[in-house]
Coordinates of C-alpha atoms in Angstrom, one line a residue:
Chain A
M1 CA -52.4 192.9 211.7
K2 CA -49.0 191.1 212.6
T3 CA -45.6 192.2 212.6
E4 CA -42.9 190.3 210.3
P5 CA -39.2 190.6 209.8
T6 CA -38.0 192.4 207.0
N7 CA -34.9 192.0 205.1
Q8 CA -33.7 195.1 206.5
Y9 CA -31.3 195.4 209.4
M10 CA -30.3 198.3 211.5
F11 CA -26.9 199.3 213.0
L12 CA -26.9 201.7 215.9
V13 CA -23.5 203.3 216.1
R14 CA -21.7 204.3 219.3
G15 CA -18.3 205.6 219.0
P16 CA -15.4 205.4 218.0
C17 CA -15.4 209.1 219.5
K18 CA -12.1 209.1 221.4
Q19 CA -11.1 212.6 222.5
G20 CA -7.4 211.8 221.9
Y21 CA -8.0 211.2 217.9
S22 CA -5.7 213.5 216.0
P23 CA -7.3 215.5 213.2
E24 CA -5.2 213.1 210.9
Q25 CA -6.6 210.1 212.4
M26 CA -10.2 211.3 212.1
Q27 CA -9.8 212.2 208.5
A28 CA -8.4 208.7 207.9
H29 CA -11.3 207.1 209.7
M30 CA -13.8 209.1 207.7
I31 CA -12.2 208.0 204.3
E32 CA -12.5 204.3 205.7
V33 CA -16.1 205.0 206.2
Y34 CA -16.8 206.3 202.8
A35 CA -15.0 203.3 201.1
W36 CA -17.1 201.0 203.4
I37 CA -20.3 202.5 202.3
D38 CA -19.2 202.7 198.7
S39 CA -18.5 198.9 198.6
L40 CA -21.9 198.2 200.2
T41 CA -23.5 200.4 197.8
K42 CA -22.0 198.5 195.0
Q43 CA -23.3 195.3 196.4
G44 CA -26.8 196.6 196.8
I45 CA -26.7 196.3 200.6
F46 CA -26.8 199.8 201.4
S47 CA -30.1 201.4 202.2
A48 CA -29.8 204.5 204.5
A49 CA -27.9 206.1 207.0
Q50 CA -28.2 209.1 209.0
P51 CA -26.2 210.8 212.1
L52 CA -27.7 212.2 215.1
T53 CA -26.5 215.6 216.6
P54 CA -25.2 215.3 220.1
E55 CA -27.9 217.6 221.6
G56 CA -31.1 216.3 222.9
K57 CA -33.6 216.2 225.6
V58 CA -34.9 213.2 227.7
V59 CA -38.5 213.5 228.3
S60 CA -39.9 211.2 230.8
G61 CA -43.3 210.3 232.1
G62 CA -44.4 208.7 235.4
N63 CA -44.5 211.1 238.4
G64 CA -45.4 213.9 236.3
I65 CA -43.5 214.9 233.2
S66 CA -39.7 215.8 233.3
V67 CA -37.6 217.1 230.5
T68 CA -33.9 217.0 231.2
D69 CA -30.9 217.5 229.1
G70 CA -29.4 214.6 227.8
V71 CA -25.5 214.0 228.6
F72 CA -25.4 212.9 224.9
A73 CA -22.2 215.0 223.9
E74 CA -20.0 213.3 226.8
S75 CA -21.5 210.1 226.8
K76 CA -19.7 207.0 225.0
E77 CA -23.3 205.4 225.2
A78 CA -24.8 207.9 223.1
V79 CA -26.2 206.9 219.7
G80 CA -24.3 208.7 217.1
G81 CA -26.1 207.7 214.2
F82 CA -27.6 204.6 212.3
F83 CA -27.1 202.5 209.1
I84 CA -30.0 200.6 207.3
L85 CA -28.9 197.7 205.3
N86 CA -30.3 195.1 203.0
V87 CA -29.4 191.8 204.6
Q88 CA -31.0 188.5 204.5
T89 CA -29.7 187.0 207.9
M90 CA -28.5 188.1 211.4
D91 CA -25.2 186.2 210.6
E92 CA -24.7 188.1 207.6
A93 CA -25.3 191.6 209.1
V94 CA -23.1 190.5 212.1
K95 CA -20.2 189.7 209.5
I96 CA -20.8 193.0 207.8
A97 CA -20.5 194.9 211.2
C98 CA -17.4 193.0 212.1
D99 CA -15.7 194.2 208.8
S100 CA -16.9 197.8 209.5
P101 CA -14.2 200.7 210.1
M102 CA -16.2 201.7 213.1
V103 CA -15.8 198.3 214.9
K104 CA -12.2 198.1 213.9
R105 CA -11.4 201.4 215.4
G106 CA -13.0 200.5 218.8
G107 CA -16.4 201.7 218.3
Q108 CA -19.7 199.7 218.9
L109 CA -22.4 198.6 216.4
E110 CA -25.7 197.4 217.9
V111 CA -27.1 195.2 215.2
R112 CA -31.0 195.0 215.1
H113 CA -33.4 193.4 212.8
I114 CA -36.2 195.8 211.6
A115 CA -39.6 194.6 212.0
E116 CA -42.5 195.6 209.7
L117 CA -46.0 195.8 210.4
K118 CA -48.3 194.2 207.9
R119 CA -52.0 194.7 207.5
E120 CA -54.0 192.1 206.0
Chain B
M1 CA -25.8 209.0 199.3
S2 CA -24.7 208.7 195.8
Q3 CA -22.1 211.8 196.5
Q4 CA -20.0 209.6 199.0
S5 CA -16.9 209.3 196.6
A6 CA -17.2 212.9 195.5
S7 CA -17.4 213.9 199.2
A8 CA -14.4 211.8 200.2
H9 CA -12.5 213.6 197.4
E10 CA -13.2 217.1 198.9
V11 CA -11.4 216.3 202.3
A12 CA -8.1 215.0 200.4
G13 CA -4.8 216.0 201.7
H14 CA -4.6 217.2 205.2
F15 CA -8.0 218.8 205.3
F16 CA -9.0 218.1 209.0
R17 CA -5.5 219.1 210.3
H18 CA -5.2 222.3 208.3
E19 CA -8.8 223.5 208.4
G20 CA -8.9 222.8 212.2
A21 CA -5.8 224.9 212.6
K22 CA -7.3 227.8 210.5
V23 CA -10.4 227.8 212.8
V24 CA -8.0 227.9 216.0
A25 CA -6.5 231.1 214.3
A26 CA -9.8 232.7 213.8
L27 CA -11.0 231.9 217.1
T28 CA -7.9 232.9 219.0
A29 CA -8.0 236.2 217.0
H30 CA -11.2 237.0 218.5
L31 CA -10.9 235.6 222.1
G32 CA -7.3 236.5 222.6
A33 CA -4.2 234.2 222.9
H34 CA -4.8 233.8 226.5
R35 CA -7.6 231.7 225.5
L36 CA -5.6 229.5 223.1
Q37 CA -6.4 226.3 225.0
L38 CA -10.1 227.0 224.8
A39 CA -9.8 227.5 221.0
E40 CA -7.9 224.3 220.6
D41 CA -10.5 222.3 222.8
V42 CA -13.5 223.3 220.7
V43 CA -11.9 222.9 217.4
Q44 CA -11.1 219.5 218.6
E45 CA -14.6 218.8 219.4
A46 CA -15.7 220.3 216.3
L47 CA -13.7 218.1 214.3
L48 CA -14.9 215.2 216.2
R49 CA -18.7 216.2 215.4
A50 CA -17.5 216.5 211.7
L51 CA -16.2 213.3 211.8
Q52 CA -19.3 211.8 213.3
T53 CA -21.7 213.7 211.1
W54 CA -19.8 213.7 207.6
S55 CA -19.2 210.0 208.0
Y56 CA -22.8 209.2 207.3
H57 CA -23.8 211.9 204.7
G58 CA -20.8 213.2 203.1
V59 CA -19.2 216.5 203.5
P60 CA -21.4 219.8 203.5
D61 CA -21.1 222.3 200.8
N62 CA -18.8 224.6 202.6
P63 CA -17.0 222.4 205.0
A64 CA -14.7 225.2 206.5
A65 CA -17.7 227.3 207.3
W66 CA -19.4 224.4 208.9
L67 CA -16.3 223.8 211.1
T68 CA -16.1 227.3 212.1
Q69 CA -19.7 227.6 212.9
V70 CA -19.8 224.4 215.2
A71 CA -16.4 225.6 216.9
K72 CA -18.0 229.2 217.6
N73 CA -21.2 227.7 218.9
L74 CA -19.1 225.2 221.4
A75 CA -16.9 228.6 222.2
I76 CA -20.1 230.7 223.1
N77 CA -21.4 227.7 225.2
A78 CA -17.8 227.4 227.0
L79 CA -17.7 231.2 227.7
Q80 CA -21.3 231.4 228.9
R81 CA -20.4 228.8 231.5
E82 CA -17.7 231.1 232.7
Q83 CA -19.3 233.6 235.3
R84 CA -17.3 236.5 233.9
W85 CA -19.1 236.4 230.5
N86 CA -22.2 237.6 231.9
E87 CA -20.7 239.9 234.4
K88 CA -18.4 241.9 232.2
Q89 CA -20.4 243.0 229.2
D90 CA -17.7 245.7 228.2
G91 CA -17.1 246.9 224.6
I92 CA -14.7 243.7 224.1
A93 CA -17.0 241.2 225.2
T94 CA -19.9 242.5 223.2
E95 CA -17.8 242.6 220.3
R96 CA -16.7 239.0 220.7
E97 CA -20.2 238.0 221.3
R98 CA -21.2 239.6 217.9
W99 CA -18.6 237.8 216.0
L100 CA -19.4 234.5 217.6
S101 CA -23.0 234.7 216.8
T102 CA -22.2 235.8 213.3
P103 CA -22.8 233.0 210.6
A104 CA -19.4 231.8 209.7
D105 CA -19.7 231.8 206.0
D106 CA -18.4 235.4 205.7
V107 CA -14.7 234.2 206.4
T108 CA -12.7 235.3 203.5
H109 CA -9.2 233.8 202.5
E110 CA -7.6 236.9 203.5
T111 CA -8.7 236.9 207.0
F112 CA -7.5 233.4 207.5
A113 CA -4.1 234.3 206.0
D114 CA -3.9 237.3 208.7
D115 CA -5.0 235.2 211.5
T116 CA -2.6 232.4 210.8
L117 CA 0.1 235.0 210.4
R118 CA -0.4 236.3 213.8
M119 CA -0.8 232.8 215.2
M120 CA 2.7 232.3 213.7
F121 CA 4.2 235.2 215.6
V122 CA 2.6 234.0 218.8
C123 CA 3.9 230.5 218.4
F124 CA 7.5 231.7 217.5
H125 CA 7.7 234.3 220.1
P126 CA 11.4 234.8 221.3
E127 CA 10.1 234.5 224.9
L128 CA 9.1 231.0 224.2
A129 CA 12.0 228.1 224.4
A130 CA 12.9 227.0 220.8
E131 CA 11.5 223.5 221.6
A132 CA 8.2 225.0 222.9
Q133 CA 7.9 227.2 219.6
T134 CA 8.4 224.1 217.4
A135 CA 5.7 222.1 219.6
L136 CA 3.3 224.7 219.7
A137 CA 3.4 225.4 216.0
L138 CA 2.9 221.9 215.2
R139 CA 0.1 221.6 217.5
T140 CA -1.6 224.9 216.8
L141 CA -0.6 225.7 213.1
C142 CA -0.3 222.4 211.7
G143 CA -3.2 220.4 213.6
F144 CA -0.6 217.8 214.9
S145 CA -1.8 215.9 218.1
P146 CA 0.7 215.6 221.0
A147 CA 1.1 212.0 220.1
E148 CA 2.2 212.9 216.5
I149 CA 4.5 215.4 217.7
A150 CA 6.1 212.9 220.1
T151 CA 6.7 210.6 217.3
A152 CA 8.3 213.2 215.2
F153 CA 10.6 214.4 218.1
L154 CA 11.3 210.6 219.4
T155 CA 10.1 211.7 222.8
S156 CA 7.0 210.9 224.9
E157 CA 3.5 212.1 224.5
A158 CA 3.6 213.0 228.1
A159 CA 6.7 215.1 227.6
I160 CA 5.1 217.2 224.6
A161 CA 1.8 217.6 226.5
K162 CA 3.8 219.2 229.3
R163 CA 5.7 221.3 226.9
L164 CA 2.3 222.6 225.3
V165 CA 0.7 223.3 228.8
R166 CA 4.0 225.3 229.8
A167 CA 3.9 227.2 226.6
R168 CA 0.3 228.3 226.6
Q169 CA 0.6 229.2 230.1
R170 CA 3.7 231.4 229.4
I171 CA 1.7 233.1 226.6
R172 CA -1.0 233.9 229.3
E173 CA 1.6 235.2 231.8
L174 CA 3.4 237.5 229.3
A175 CA 0.0 238.4 227.9
L176 CA 1.5 237.9 224.5
P177 CA -0.6 240.0 221.8
F178 CA -2.2 238.1 219.0
A179 CA -0.7 240.7 216.4
V180 CA 1.9 240.9 213.8
P181 CA 4.8 243.0 215.4
E182 CA 5.2 246.8 214.7
P183 CA 7.3 247.6 211.7
T184 CA 10.1 248.5 214.0
E185 CA 10.3 245.2 215.5
L186 CA 9.0 243.1 212.6
S187 CA 12.5 242.3 210.9
S188 CA 14.1 240.9 214.0
R189 CA 10.8 238.9 214.9
L190 CA 10.7 237.6 211.4
S191 CA 14.3 236.3 211.6
G192 CA 13.3 234.4 214.6
V193 CA 10.4 232.9 212.8
L194 CA 12.3 231.9 209.9
H195 CA 15.0 230.2 212.0
T196 CA 12.8 228.1 214.0
L197 CA 11.0 227.0 210.7
Y198 CA 14.5 226.3 209.5
L199 CA 15.0 224.2 212.5
L200 CA 11.8 222.4 212.2
F201 CA 12.6 221.4 208.5
N202 CA 15.9 220.2 209.6
E203 CA 14.3 218.0 212.2
G204 CA 12.3 216.3 209.5
Y205 CA 15.2 216.4 206.9
K206 CA 17.6 214.6 209.5
A207 CA 18.8 211.2 208.4
S208 CA 16.0 208.6 208.5
S209 CA 15.0 207.3 211.9
G210 CA 11.7 206.4 213.4
D211 CA 8.7 207.0 210.9
R212 CA 9.8 208.3 207.6
L213 CA 6.5 209.7 206.8
V214 CA 6.1 211.6 210.0
R215 CA 9.4 213.2 209.3
E216 CA 8.6 214.2 205.7
D217 CA 5.3 215.6 207.0
L218 CA 7.5 218.0 209.2
C219 CA 9.2 219.1 206.1
H220 CA 6.0 219.8 204.2
E221 CA 4.5 221.6 207.0
A222 CA 7.7 223.9 207.4
I223 CA 7.2 224.5 203.7
R224 CA 3.6 225.2 203.8
L225 CA 4.4 227.9 206.7
V226 CA 7.3 229.6 204.8
A227 CA 4.9 229.7 201.8
L228 CA 2.4 231.5 203.9
L229 CA 4.9 234.0 204.9
T230 CA 6.0 234.6 201.2
E231 CA 2.5 235.2 200.2
H232 CA 1.6 237.4 202.8
P233 CA 2.4 241.3 202.1
A234 CA 3.7 241.9 205.7
T235 CA 6.4 239.1 205.5
R236 CA 7.0 238.5 201.8
E237 CA 10.8 239.5 201.9
P238 CA 13.7 238.1 199.9
R239 CA 14.9 236.0 202.9
A240 CA 11.7 234.3 203.4
F241 CA 11.7 233.4 199.7
A242 CA 15.4 231.9 199.9
L243 CA 14.4 229.8 203.0
L244 CA 11.6 228.5 201.0
A245 CA 13.8 227.8 198.0
L246 CA 16.2 226.0 200.4
M247 CA 13.4 223.8 201.6
L248 CA 12.0 222.8 198.4
L249 CA 15.5 222.1 196.8
N250 CA 16.1 219.7 199.7
A251 CA 12.8 218.3 200.2
A252 CA 12.6 217.4 196.4
R253 CA 15.5 214.8 197.0
L254 CA 13.9 213.3 200.0
S255 CA 12.7 210.1 198.6
A256 CA 15.8 209.4 196.7
R257 CA 18.1 209.5 199.8
T258 CA 17.3 206.0 200.5
D259 CA 16.9 202.7 198.5
D260 CA 14.0 200.4 199.0
A261 CA 15.7 198.5 201.7
G262 CA 16.2 202.0 203.7
N263 CA 20.0 202.3 203.2
L264 CA 21.1 205.8 202.9
L265 CA 22.6 206.7 199.5
R266 CA 25.4 209.1 198.7
L267 CA 24.4 211.9 196.3
H268 CA 26.1 210.2 193.2
E269 CA 24.3 207.1 194.1
Q270 CA 20.9 208.5 194.0
D271 CA 18.6 207.9 191.1
R272 CA 17.7 211.5 189.9
T273 CA 14.8 210.4 188.1
D274 CA 13.4 209.9 191.6
W275 CA 13.9 213.7 192.4
D276 CA 10.7 215.7 192.4
H277 CA 11.2 217.8 189.3
A278 CA 8.1 219.9 190.0
M279 CA 9.2 220.9 193.4
I280 CA 12.7 221.5 192.1
Q281 CA 11.1 224.1 189.6
R282 CA 9.3 225.5 192.5
G283 CA 12.2 226.0 194.4
I284 CA 14.3 227.6 191.5
A285 CA 11.5 230.1 191.0
S286 CA 11.5 230.9 194.7
L287 CA 15.1 231.5 194.6
H288 CA 14.7 233.8 191.7
L289 CA 12.3 235.9 194.0
A290 CA 14.6 235.6 196.8
A291 CA 17.4 237.5 194.6
Q292 CA 15.3 240.8 194.6
G293 CA 16.9 242.8 197.2
F294 CA 20.2 243.6 198.6
T295 CA 20.5 241.2 201.4
L296 CA 22.4 238.2 201.2
S297 CA 21.1 235.7 203.9
V298 CA 22.6 232.1 204.9
Y299 CA 19.5 230.8 203.5
H300 CA 20.0 232.3 200.0
I301 CA 23.5 230.7 200.0
E302 CA 22.4 227.3 201.3
A303 CA 19.6 227.3 198.6
S304 CA 22.1 228.4 195.8
I305 CA 24.2 225.4 196.9
A306 CA 21.1 223.0 196.7
A307 CA 20.2 224.5 193.5
T308 CA 23.5 223.7 192.1
H309 CA 23.0 220.0 193.1
C310 CA 19.4 219.9 191.6
T311 CA 20.4 221.2 188.3
A312 CA 23.2 219.1 187.5
P313 CA 21.9 216.4 185.0
D314 CA 24.3 213.8 186.7
A315 CA 26.7 213.7 189.7
S316 CA 29.8 213.8 187.6
A317 CA 28.4 217.1 185.9
T318 CA 28.0 218.9 189.3
N319 CA 29.5 222.2 189.3
W320 CA 31.7 221.6 192.3
P321 CA 34.0 225.1 191.8
R322 CA 30.5 227.1 192.3
I323 CA 29.7 225.1 195.4
L324 CA 33.2 225.7 196.7
L325 CA 32.7 229.3 196.2
L326 CA 29.4 229.3 198.0
Y327 CA 30.7 227.4 200.7
D328 CA 33.5 230.0 201.2
Q329 CA 30.6 232.6 201.3
L330 CA 28.8 230.7 203.7
L331 CA 31.7 230.1 206.2
A332 CA 32.4 233.8 206.2
L333 CA 28.8 234.5 207.2
T334 CA 28.5 231.7 209.7
G335 CA 32.0 230.6 210.9
S336 CA 30.4 227.4 212.0
P337 CA 32.7 224.2 212.3
V338 CA 30.0 222.1 210.6
T339 CA 29.9 224.5 207.6
A340 CA 33.9 224.1 207.5
M341 CA 33.5 220.5 207.3
N342 CA 31.0 220.6 204.6
R343 CA 33.2 223.0 202.7
A344 CA 35.9 220.4 203.0
V345 CA 34.0 218.1 200.9
A346 CA 33.8 220.7 198.0
V347 CA 37.6 221.4 198.4
A348 CA 38.1 217.7 198.0
R349 CA 35.8 217.5 194.9
V350 CA 37.7 220.6 193.3
H351 CA 41.2 220.2 194.5
G352 CA 41.4 216.4 195.6
A353 CA 41.2 214.4 198.6
Q354 CA 44.6 215.5 200.2
L355 CA 43.7 219.2 200.1
G356 CA 40.2 218.1 201.5
L357 CA 42.1 216.5 204.5
D358 CA 44.1 219.5 205.0
A359 CA 41.0 221.7 204.9
L360 CA 39.5 219.4 207.7
D361 CA 42.9 219.8 209.7
G362 CA 42.8 223.7 209.3
I363 CA 39.3 224.0 211.0
K364 CA 39.9 226.1 213.9
Q365 CA 37.1 224.7 216.5
R366 CA 38.0 221.3 215.3
T367 CA 37.4 219.4 218.9
S368 CA 33.6 220.4 218.4
L369 CA 33.6 218.1 215.6
E370 CA 35.4 215.2 217.1
S371 CA 32.1 213.8 218.5
Y372 CA 30.3 213.9 215.2
H373 CA 30.3 210.9 213.4
L374 CA 30.0 212.4 209.8
Y375 CA 33.3 214.3 210.5
H376 CA 35.0 210.8 211.0
A377 CA 33.1 209.4 208.1
I378 CA 34.3 212.2 205.8
R379 CA 38.0 211.8 207.0
G380 CA 37.6 208.2 206.2
A381 CA 36.4 208.7 202.6
F382 CA 39.3 211.1 201.8
A383 CA 41.7 208.8 203.3
A384 CA 40.3 205.8 201.3
E385 CA 40.4 207.8 198.1
L386 CA 44.3 208.6 198.8
G387 CA 44.6 204.7 199.3
Q388 CA 45.5 205.0 203.1
V389 CA 43.5 201.9 204.0
A390 CA 44.5 201.8 207.5
A391 CA 43.7 205.5 208.2
A392 CA 40.5 205.1 206.4
L393 CA 39.5 202.2 208.8
T394 CA 40.5 204.1 211.7
S395 CA 38.2 206.9 210.9
F396 CA 35.3 204.7 209.7
R397 CA 35.4 202.9 213.1
Q398 CA 35.5 206.0 215.1
A399 CA 32.4 207.3 212.9
E400 CA 30.5 203.8 213.5
N401 CA 31.1 204.3 217.3
L402 CA 29.8 207.6 217.2
A403 CA 26.6 207.1 214.9
T404 CA 23.3 206.6 216.7
L405 CA 20.9 205.7 214.2
P406 CA 20.8 202.0 212.7
A407 CA 20.7 203.8 209.0
E408 CA 23.9 205.7 209.8
R409 CA 25.6 202.6 211.2
D410 CA 24.8 200.5 208.4
F411 CA 26.0 203.1 206.0
I412 CA 29.4 203.3 207.5
A413 CA 29.6 199.5 208.0
R414 CA 29.3 199.5 204.1
R415 CA 32.4 201.9 203.9
I416 CA 34.5 199.5 206.2
E417 CA 33.6 196.7 203.9
E418 CA 34.4 198.6 200.9
C419 CA 38.0 199.1 202.6
G420 CA 38.3 195.3 203.1
G421 CA 37.5 195.5 206.8
T422 CA 35.2 193.4 208.7
K423 CA 32.2 194.3 210.4
A424 CA 33.0 195.3 214.1

């Protein structure tokens, strides 16, 4: 059993979630994201995407088990969702991330290569 | 994910702005006008969550219900954080809690229309200053951000934010009810609402400065709100239809007022095929509906003047005698020097430039016009028509000094050049 890199990359999305966004700007941003996804879909790059709700709990072990409310809704550090894209190289993935409307509007994408578990 | 394009289509227009505003009205209806700020805050947060969720998977089946539900949940959370929520479980609090916990898909169009109308009577309350009324209306009824309102009024975002805070505070202090006024009061209150919407429209319609799209947005929002008044049984009065007609018949010509370089064009220079003829038809239809009843408002007359321009196939076919007659009526109603000045233009078109000049000289409160660039520009145009080049140049130079906007100054500079003068 060994892990091997796949041809899939995951984008973890943080922001942009500026409080000062006007409804009009929000709508404009959403349309931009749709256009971006459409173009990735046409190129066969798009694989999946899912948002995460801001509510959540943090469950920690160690000195007993603690369950706390996350501060997800307020935190800019919180992951708002993810994309999975079919891309061959990290360079290509980074280039796509740079062109994304999220980054252009000041958000952040964490680009990770998805590992695959192979049984032989 | 194949639904993405279809979803994007569903949120066309100003969906976020207008759906957000509807939810603010619905929440305020149940929480009370004193909690306007809370309603605005949770709706802003709900819209942000919509952006974050819908960006991945497309818009839900009933996006309006989705927004309302999320805003309601956020409102419950916020209220539960307030201690009073648990202490005072009186009838009102229980009813409010019941509504907040009910699924949001039961909201009808009629309920939204009622809530929006009530919100209009709060925003346009005579106890609020006129500038506070328009800022509040743009924020709560139209979903503009303070920054967008600031751009429209050429002021700072901080100034608008302060204006909004004061307005909401005033609503709390006066304990303004979230209600349509009683029948005895309705007529005079409606006058105030219509007048403020008229001012809002004019703010957008004023000669082009700043962002043209933002200004056109103001006009279209004013039209949307007046249209709501004409659709609601409590307020569908002839004068509301007249104001709607007036706005439509002027807005239809907005895009033809400037050429591609942004230069202001006079009526006879405009390309009439650029006018929005569907909007003109809507305006004429609205003017017909306004004719039912016995009252003749300022809006009726101004709309009729606009209709006369809109229905002329070209500038030379304009029915100026009719326009002059309408200005006579308007002047009798308003007595305003600006109306008298505009009337003088119609006089000149019917009886010649000399009588136009005489009409200007005959305006009683003429001193109040002396600081208005258009007054001098009109004088200059009349003088130029009569071949009095020196007098025309003097007037145009005065107009040029008084004009504040670049587009206005350029316009007058072109008139000076036509007279053979050079740029100052």
